[in-house]
Coordinates of C-alpha atoms in Angstrom, one line a residue:
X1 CA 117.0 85.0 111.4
X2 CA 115.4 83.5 114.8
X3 CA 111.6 83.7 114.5
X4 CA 109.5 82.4 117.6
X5 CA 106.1 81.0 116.9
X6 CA 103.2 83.2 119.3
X7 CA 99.9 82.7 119.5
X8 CA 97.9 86.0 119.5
X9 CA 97.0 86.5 122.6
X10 CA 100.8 85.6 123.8
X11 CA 101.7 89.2 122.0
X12 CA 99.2 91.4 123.2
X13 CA 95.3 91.8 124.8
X14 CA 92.7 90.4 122.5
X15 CA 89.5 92.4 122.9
X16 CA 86.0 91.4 121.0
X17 CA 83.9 95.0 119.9
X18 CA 80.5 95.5 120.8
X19 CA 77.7 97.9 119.7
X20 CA 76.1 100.1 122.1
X21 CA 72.3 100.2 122.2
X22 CA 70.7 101.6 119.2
X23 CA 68.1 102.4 120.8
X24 CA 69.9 105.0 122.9
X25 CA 69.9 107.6 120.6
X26 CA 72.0 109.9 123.3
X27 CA 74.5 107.2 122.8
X28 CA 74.8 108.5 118.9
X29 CA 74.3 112.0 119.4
X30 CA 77.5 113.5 119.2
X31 CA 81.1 112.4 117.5
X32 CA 82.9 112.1 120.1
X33 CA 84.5 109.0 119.8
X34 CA 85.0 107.0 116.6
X35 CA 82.8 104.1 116.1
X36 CA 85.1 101.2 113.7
X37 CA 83.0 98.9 111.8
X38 CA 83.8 96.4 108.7
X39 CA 83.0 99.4 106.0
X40 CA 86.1 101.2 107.8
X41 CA 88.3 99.2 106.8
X42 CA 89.8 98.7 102.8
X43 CA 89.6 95.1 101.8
X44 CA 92.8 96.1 99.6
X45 CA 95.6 97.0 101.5
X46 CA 96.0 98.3 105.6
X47 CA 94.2 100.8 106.4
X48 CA 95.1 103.6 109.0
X49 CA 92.3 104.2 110.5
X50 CA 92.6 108.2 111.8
X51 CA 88.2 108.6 111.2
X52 CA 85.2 106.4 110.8
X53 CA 81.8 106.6 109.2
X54 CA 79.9 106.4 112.6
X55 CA 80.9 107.8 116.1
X56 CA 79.8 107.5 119.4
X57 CA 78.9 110.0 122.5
X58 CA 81.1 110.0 125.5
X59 CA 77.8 108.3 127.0
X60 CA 77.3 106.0 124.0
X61 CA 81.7 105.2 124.5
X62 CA 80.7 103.8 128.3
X63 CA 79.4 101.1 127.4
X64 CA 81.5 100.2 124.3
X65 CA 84.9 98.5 124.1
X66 CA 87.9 101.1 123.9
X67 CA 90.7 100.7 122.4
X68 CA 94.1 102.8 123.3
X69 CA 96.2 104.1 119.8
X70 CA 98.5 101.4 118.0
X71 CA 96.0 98.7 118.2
X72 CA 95.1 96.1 115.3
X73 CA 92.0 95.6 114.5
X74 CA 90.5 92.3 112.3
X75 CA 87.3 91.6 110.9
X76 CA 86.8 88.1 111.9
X77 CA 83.0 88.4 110.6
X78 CA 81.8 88.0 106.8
X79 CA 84.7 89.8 105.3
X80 CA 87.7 87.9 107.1
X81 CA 91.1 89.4 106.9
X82 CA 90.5 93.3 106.7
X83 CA 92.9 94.7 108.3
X84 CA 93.7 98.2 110.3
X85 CA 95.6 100.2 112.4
X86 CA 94.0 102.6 115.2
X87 CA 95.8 105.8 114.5
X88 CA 93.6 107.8 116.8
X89 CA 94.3 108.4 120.5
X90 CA 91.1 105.8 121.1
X91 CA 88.2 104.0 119.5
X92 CA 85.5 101.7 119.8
X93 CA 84.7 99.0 117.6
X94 CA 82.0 96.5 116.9
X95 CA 81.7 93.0 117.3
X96 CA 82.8 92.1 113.8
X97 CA 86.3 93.1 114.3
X98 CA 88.5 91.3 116.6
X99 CA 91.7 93.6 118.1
X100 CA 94.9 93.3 119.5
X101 CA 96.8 95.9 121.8
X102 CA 100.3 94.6 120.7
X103 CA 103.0 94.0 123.7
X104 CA 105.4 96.7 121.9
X105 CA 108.5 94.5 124.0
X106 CA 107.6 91.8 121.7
X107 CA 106.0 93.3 118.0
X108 CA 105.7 96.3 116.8
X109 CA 102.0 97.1 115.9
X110 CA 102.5 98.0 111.8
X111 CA 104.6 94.4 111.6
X112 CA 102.0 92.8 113.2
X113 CA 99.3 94.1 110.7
X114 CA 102.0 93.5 108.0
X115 CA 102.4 89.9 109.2
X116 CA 98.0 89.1 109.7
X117 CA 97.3 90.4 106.2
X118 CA 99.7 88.0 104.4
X119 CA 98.3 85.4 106.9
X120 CA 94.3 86.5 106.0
X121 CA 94.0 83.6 103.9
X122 CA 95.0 81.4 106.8
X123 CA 92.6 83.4 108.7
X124 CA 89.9 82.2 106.2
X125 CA 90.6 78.8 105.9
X126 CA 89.4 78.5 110.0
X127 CA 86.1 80.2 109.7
X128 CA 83.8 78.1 111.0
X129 CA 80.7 78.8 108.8
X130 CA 79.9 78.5 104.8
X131 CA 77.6 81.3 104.2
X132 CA 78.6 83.9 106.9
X133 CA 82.7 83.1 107.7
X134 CA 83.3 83.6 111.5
X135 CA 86.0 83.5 114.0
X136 CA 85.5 83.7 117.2
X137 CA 87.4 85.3 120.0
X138 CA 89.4 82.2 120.7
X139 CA 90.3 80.6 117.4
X140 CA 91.4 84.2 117.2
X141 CA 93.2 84.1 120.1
X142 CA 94.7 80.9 119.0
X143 CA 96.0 81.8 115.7
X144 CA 99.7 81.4 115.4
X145 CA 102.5 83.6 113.8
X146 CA 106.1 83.7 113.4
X147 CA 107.7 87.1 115.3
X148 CA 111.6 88.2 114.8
X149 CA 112.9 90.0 116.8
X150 CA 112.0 93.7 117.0
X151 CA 114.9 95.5 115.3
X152 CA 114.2 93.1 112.1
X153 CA 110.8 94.1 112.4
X154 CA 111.3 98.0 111.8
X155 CA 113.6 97.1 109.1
X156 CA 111.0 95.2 107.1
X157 CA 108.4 98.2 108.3
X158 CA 110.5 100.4 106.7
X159 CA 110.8 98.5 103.1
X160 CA 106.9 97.5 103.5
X161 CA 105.7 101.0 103.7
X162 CA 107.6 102.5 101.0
X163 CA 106.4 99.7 98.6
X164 CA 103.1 100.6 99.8
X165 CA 103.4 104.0 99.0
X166 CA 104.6 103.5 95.5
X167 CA 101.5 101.3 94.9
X168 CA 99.0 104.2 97.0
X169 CA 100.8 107.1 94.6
X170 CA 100.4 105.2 91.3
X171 CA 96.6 104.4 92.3
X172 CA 96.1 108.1 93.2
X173 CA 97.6 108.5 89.4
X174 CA 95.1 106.2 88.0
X175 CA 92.0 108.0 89.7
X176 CA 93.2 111.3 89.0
X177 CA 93.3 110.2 85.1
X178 CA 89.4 108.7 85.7
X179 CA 88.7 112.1 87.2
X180 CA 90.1 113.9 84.4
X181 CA 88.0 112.4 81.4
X182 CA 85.0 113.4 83.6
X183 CA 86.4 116.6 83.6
X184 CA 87.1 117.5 79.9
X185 CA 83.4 115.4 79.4
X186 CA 81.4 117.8 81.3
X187 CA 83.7 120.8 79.7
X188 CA 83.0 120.3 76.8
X189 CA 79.4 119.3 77.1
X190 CA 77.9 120.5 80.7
X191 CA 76.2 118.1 82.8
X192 CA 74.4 115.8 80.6
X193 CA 71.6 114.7 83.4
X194 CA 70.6 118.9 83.2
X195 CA 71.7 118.8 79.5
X196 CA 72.7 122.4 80.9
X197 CA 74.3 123.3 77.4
X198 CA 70.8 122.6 75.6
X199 CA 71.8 120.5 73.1
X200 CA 69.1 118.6 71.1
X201 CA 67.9 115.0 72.8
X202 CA 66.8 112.2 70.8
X203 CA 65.5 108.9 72.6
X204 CA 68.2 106.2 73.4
X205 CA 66.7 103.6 70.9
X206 CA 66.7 106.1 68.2
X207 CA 70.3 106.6 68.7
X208 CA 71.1 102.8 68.2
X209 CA 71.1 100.9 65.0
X210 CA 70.4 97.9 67.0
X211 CA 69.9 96.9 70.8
X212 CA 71.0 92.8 71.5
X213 CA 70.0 91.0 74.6
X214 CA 71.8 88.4 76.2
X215 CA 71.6 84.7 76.3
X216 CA 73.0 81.4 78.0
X217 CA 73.5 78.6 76.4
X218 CA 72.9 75.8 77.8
X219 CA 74.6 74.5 80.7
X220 CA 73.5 70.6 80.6
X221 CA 75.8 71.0 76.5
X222 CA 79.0 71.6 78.0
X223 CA 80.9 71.4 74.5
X224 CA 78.8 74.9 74.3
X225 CA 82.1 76.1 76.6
X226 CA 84.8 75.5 74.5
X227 CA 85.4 78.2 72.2
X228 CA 87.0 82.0 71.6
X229 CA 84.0 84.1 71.4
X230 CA 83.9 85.8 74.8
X231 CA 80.9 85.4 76.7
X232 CA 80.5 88.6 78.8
X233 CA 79.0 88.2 81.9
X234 CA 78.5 90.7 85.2
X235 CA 81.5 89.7 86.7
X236 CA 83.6 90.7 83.6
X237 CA 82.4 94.1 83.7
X238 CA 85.4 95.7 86.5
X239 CA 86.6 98.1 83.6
X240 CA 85.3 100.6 81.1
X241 CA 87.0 98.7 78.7
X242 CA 86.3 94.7 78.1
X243 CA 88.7 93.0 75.7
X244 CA 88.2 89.7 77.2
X245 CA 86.0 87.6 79.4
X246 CA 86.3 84.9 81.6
X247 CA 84.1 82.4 80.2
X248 CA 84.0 81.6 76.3
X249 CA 81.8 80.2 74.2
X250 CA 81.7 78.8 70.1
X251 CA 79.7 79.3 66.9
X252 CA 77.6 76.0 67.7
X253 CA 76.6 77.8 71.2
X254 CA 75.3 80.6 69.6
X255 CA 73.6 79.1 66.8
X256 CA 71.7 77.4 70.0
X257 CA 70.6 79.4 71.9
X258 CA 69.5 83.5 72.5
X259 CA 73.1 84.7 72.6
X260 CA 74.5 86.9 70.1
X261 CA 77.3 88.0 68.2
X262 CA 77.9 92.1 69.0
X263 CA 80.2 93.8 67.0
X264 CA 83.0 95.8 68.6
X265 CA 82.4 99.6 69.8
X266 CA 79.2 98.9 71.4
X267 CA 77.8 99.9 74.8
X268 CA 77.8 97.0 77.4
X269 CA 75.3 97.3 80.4
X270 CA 74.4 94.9 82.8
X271 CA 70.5 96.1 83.7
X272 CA 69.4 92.8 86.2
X273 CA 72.6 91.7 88.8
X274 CA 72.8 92.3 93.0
X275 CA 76.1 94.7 91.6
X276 CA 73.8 97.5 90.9
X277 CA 73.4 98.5 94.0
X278 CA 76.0 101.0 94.4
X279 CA 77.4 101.3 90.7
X280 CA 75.7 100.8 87.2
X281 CA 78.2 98.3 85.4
X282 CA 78.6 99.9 81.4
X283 CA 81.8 99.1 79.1
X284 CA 83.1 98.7 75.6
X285 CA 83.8 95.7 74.1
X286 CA 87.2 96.0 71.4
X287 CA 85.9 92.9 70.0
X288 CA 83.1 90.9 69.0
X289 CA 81.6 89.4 72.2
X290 CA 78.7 87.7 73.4
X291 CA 76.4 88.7 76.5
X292 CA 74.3 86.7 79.2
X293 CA 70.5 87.5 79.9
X294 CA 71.6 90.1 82.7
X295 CA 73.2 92.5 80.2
X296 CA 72.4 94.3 76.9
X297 CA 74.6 95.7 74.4
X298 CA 73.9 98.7 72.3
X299 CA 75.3 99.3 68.6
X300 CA 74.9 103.0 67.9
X301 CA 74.3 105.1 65.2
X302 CA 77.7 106.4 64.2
X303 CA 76.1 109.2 61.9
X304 CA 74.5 110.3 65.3
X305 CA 76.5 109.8 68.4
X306 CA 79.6 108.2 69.5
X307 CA 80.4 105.3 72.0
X308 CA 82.7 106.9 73.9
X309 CA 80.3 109.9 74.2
X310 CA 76.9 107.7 75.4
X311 CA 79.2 105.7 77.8
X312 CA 80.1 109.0 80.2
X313 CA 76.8 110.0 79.4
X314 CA 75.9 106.9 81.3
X315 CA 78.7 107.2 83.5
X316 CA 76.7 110.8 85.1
X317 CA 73.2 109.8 84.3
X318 CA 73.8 106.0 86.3
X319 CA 72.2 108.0 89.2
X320 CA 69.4 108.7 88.1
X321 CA 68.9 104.8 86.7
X322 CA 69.7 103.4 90.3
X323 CA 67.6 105.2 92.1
X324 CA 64.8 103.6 89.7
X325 CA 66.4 100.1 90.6
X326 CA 63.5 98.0 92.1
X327 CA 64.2 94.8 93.8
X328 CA 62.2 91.6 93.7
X329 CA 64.6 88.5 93.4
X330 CA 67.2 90.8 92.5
X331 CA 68.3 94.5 91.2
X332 CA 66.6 95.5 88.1
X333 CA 66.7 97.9 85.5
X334 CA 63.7 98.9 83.4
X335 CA 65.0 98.2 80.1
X336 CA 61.8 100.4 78.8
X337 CA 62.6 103.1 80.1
X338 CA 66.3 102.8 79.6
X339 CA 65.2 103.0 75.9
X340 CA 63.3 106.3 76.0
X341 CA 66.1 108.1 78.0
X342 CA 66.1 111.5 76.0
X343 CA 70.1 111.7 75.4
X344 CA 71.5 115.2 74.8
X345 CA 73.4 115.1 71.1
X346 CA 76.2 117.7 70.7
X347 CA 77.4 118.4 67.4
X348 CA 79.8 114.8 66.0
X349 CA 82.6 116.3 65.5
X350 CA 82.6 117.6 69.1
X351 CA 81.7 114.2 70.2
X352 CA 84.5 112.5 68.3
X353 CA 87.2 114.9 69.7
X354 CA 86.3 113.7 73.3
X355 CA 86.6 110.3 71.7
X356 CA 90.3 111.0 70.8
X357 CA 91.1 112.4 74.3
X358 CA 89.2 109.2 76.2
X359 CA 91.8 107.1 74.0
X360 CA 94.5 109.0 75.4
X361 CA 94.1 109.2 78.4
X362 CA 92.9 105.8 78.4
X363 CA 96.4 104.5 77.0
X364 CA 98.4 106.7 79.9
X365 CA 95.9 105.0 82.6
X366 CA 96.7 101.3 81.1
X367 CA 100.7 102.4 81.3
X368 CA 99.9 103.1 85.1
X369 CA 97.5 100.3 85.5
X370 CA 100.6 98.0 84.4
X371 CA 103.0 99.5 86.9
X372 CA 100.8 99.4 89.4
X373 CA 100.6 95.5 88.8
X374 CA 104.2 95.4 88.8
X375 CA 104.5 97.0 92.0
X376 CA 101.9 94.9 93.7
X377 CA 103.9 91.9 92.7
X378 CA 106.9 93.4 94.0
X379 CA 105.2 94.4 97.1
X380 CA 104.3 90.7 97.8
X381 CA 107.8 88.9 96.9
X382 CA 108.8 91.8 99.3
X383 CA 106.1 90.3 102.5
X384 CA 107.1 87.0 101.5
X385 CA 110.9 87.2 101.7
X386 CA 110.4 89.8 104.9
X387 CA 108.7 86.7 106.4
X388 CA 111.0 83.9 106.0
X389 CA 113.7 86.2 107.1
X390 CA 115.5 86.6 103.5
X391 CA 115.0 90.1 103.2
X392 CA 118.4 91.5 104.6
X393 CA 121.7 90.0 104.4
X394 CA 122.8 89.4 108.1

């Protein structure tokens, strides 16, 4: 296979966005014409970019950078590497993003995006700044890539896309599974924030036969750091489940400092991190575990209340927790309060049949979880071998 090396801007117009006065509010007044920024764009996979979150007024689209349908946009700002297609007759676009109209004689413009987002790392690696990554309009320009020759291109298009929507259709699986314990929770106990089937409450404290902090042991001690007691910490907490943890820690460690041996089945919460902005981290640990000084853990009463049924009672009433978030140094909880929330108490045996169906359901989302890993891996041997030209026998 005969690849030529381009730079970008030998394949097509490179075009820098730009944001129209804000304070013009007639240039916001109407949606008229979509307005592309950073948030727009999925830091996970292409995105086809058909709406945006913000638009522009015909006025406010005079004076912004247009770009016709088939373009590629790149966020060359902060996030480098996102990646998208304008599906849309037009657009305009900020100044984060760098796009390219492709010369469709030379790539087609799904190959292209195809081709930059297994090259993003590339992309990353030649940002010139340590705390906020940027490439300008001519390193962009600059950057080079391999092109085949156009009827290789569709071919690998073709395979690409239906890779990717095995991997879109076994994520849409996976959140339709989350949706569904949400589903049978608030059927069979109302909406627990209301607690608009009157059930009982008891304060959160009095539901827990004991509440641990976290600790860290010290860092200057780093024998501490050998071990097989996880050490749970913010960025371990991705899942509702935690069975592991990045970091470990030993018996010695403990014995040393705050941290503390939790028993399995508790309720994990991280109450002081910068990730409670949008989402209020909570989980289960399947094994004994330690915490940091950013989370607590919560041993409940089993006479009284179940795990599984206080952590999607946290999973509705986390909106009401982070709109209490008050920020100093960083995002905190007040673990006070967290204490006296009044929790609604159905009947045990009611809670313990939702228990049986999270474990199900849980168990078919971990099958899906594992395809979808498989697929992903599949899907990037697939880019790789598409780009050295092994794909197809010739």
């Amino acid at each position: 296979m005969n690849f030529r090396t381009y730079k970008l801007k030998d394949i097509g117009e490179v075009i820098t966005g730009n944001t129209p006065s804000k304070s013009n509010s007639e240039f916001y007044d109407s949606k008229d014409v979509m307005f592309i920024k950073p948030d727009d764009l999925y830091i996970d996979r292409i995105t086809m970019l058909n709406e945006s979150k913000e638009y522009l007024s015909n006025k406010g689209a005079e004076h912004a950078r247009i770009l016709p349908q088939g373009s590629v946009l790149v966020t060359c700002i902060g996030i480098i590497g996102k990646v998208g297609i304008l599906k849309q007759e037009m657009a305009a676009f900020n100044q984060q993003i760098n796009a390219i109209v492709p010369n469709k004689n030379i790539v087609n413009e799904k190959y292209l995006a195809y081709k930059i987002w297994n090259d993003r790392k590339k992309l990353q690696r030649i940002a010139n700044a340590p705390v906020v990554p940027i490439i300008n309009k001519r390193q962009f320009s600059d950057f080079q890539i391999e092109i085949p020759p156009i009827d290789y291109q569709l071919k690998v298009v073709d395979v690409l896309d239906k890779a990717q929507e095995l991997i879109d259709k076994r994520k849409a699986q996976i959140e339709a599974l989350d949706q569904l314990t949400q589903s049978v929770f608030l059927e069979m106990f109302g909406d627990p924030v209301k607690n608009s089937l009157g059930f009982k409450t008891e304060p959160l404290h009095e539901l827990c036969v004991h509440i641990f902090g976290g600790g860290t042991p010290s860092k200057s001690n780093p024998e501490y750091y050998i071990g097989n007691i996880p050490w749970v910490t913010p960025k371990d907490m991705k899942d509702i489940v935690i069975n592991d943890s990045i970091d470990h820690i030993n018996e010695d460690a403990i014995a040393n400092s705050s941290a503390k041996l939790i028993p399995p089945n508790s309720l994990l919460m991280v109450i002081r991190s910068g990730i409670l902005k949008k989402k209020l981290p909570i989980a289960i640990n399947t094994r004994e575990v330690t915490v940091n000084q950013d989370m607590k853990a919560f041993v409940v009463d089993k006479n009284k209340i179940t795990v599984e049924y206080l952590l999607y009672f946290f999973e509705f009433y986390q909106k009401v927790l982070l709109n209490r978030v008050r920020s100093v140094t960083a995002d905190n909880l007040d673990f006070q309060q967290i204490k006296e929330i009044l929790v609604p108490v159905p009947p045990i045996n009611k809670q313990k049949e939702f228990s049986n169906i999270f474990y199900k359901v849980l168990a078919e989302k971990n099958k899906c979880l594992q395809q979808l890993n498989e697929l992903e891996n599949n899907f990037n041997s697939l880019m790789q071998r598409a780009f050295k030209g092994e794909l197809f026998n010739d």
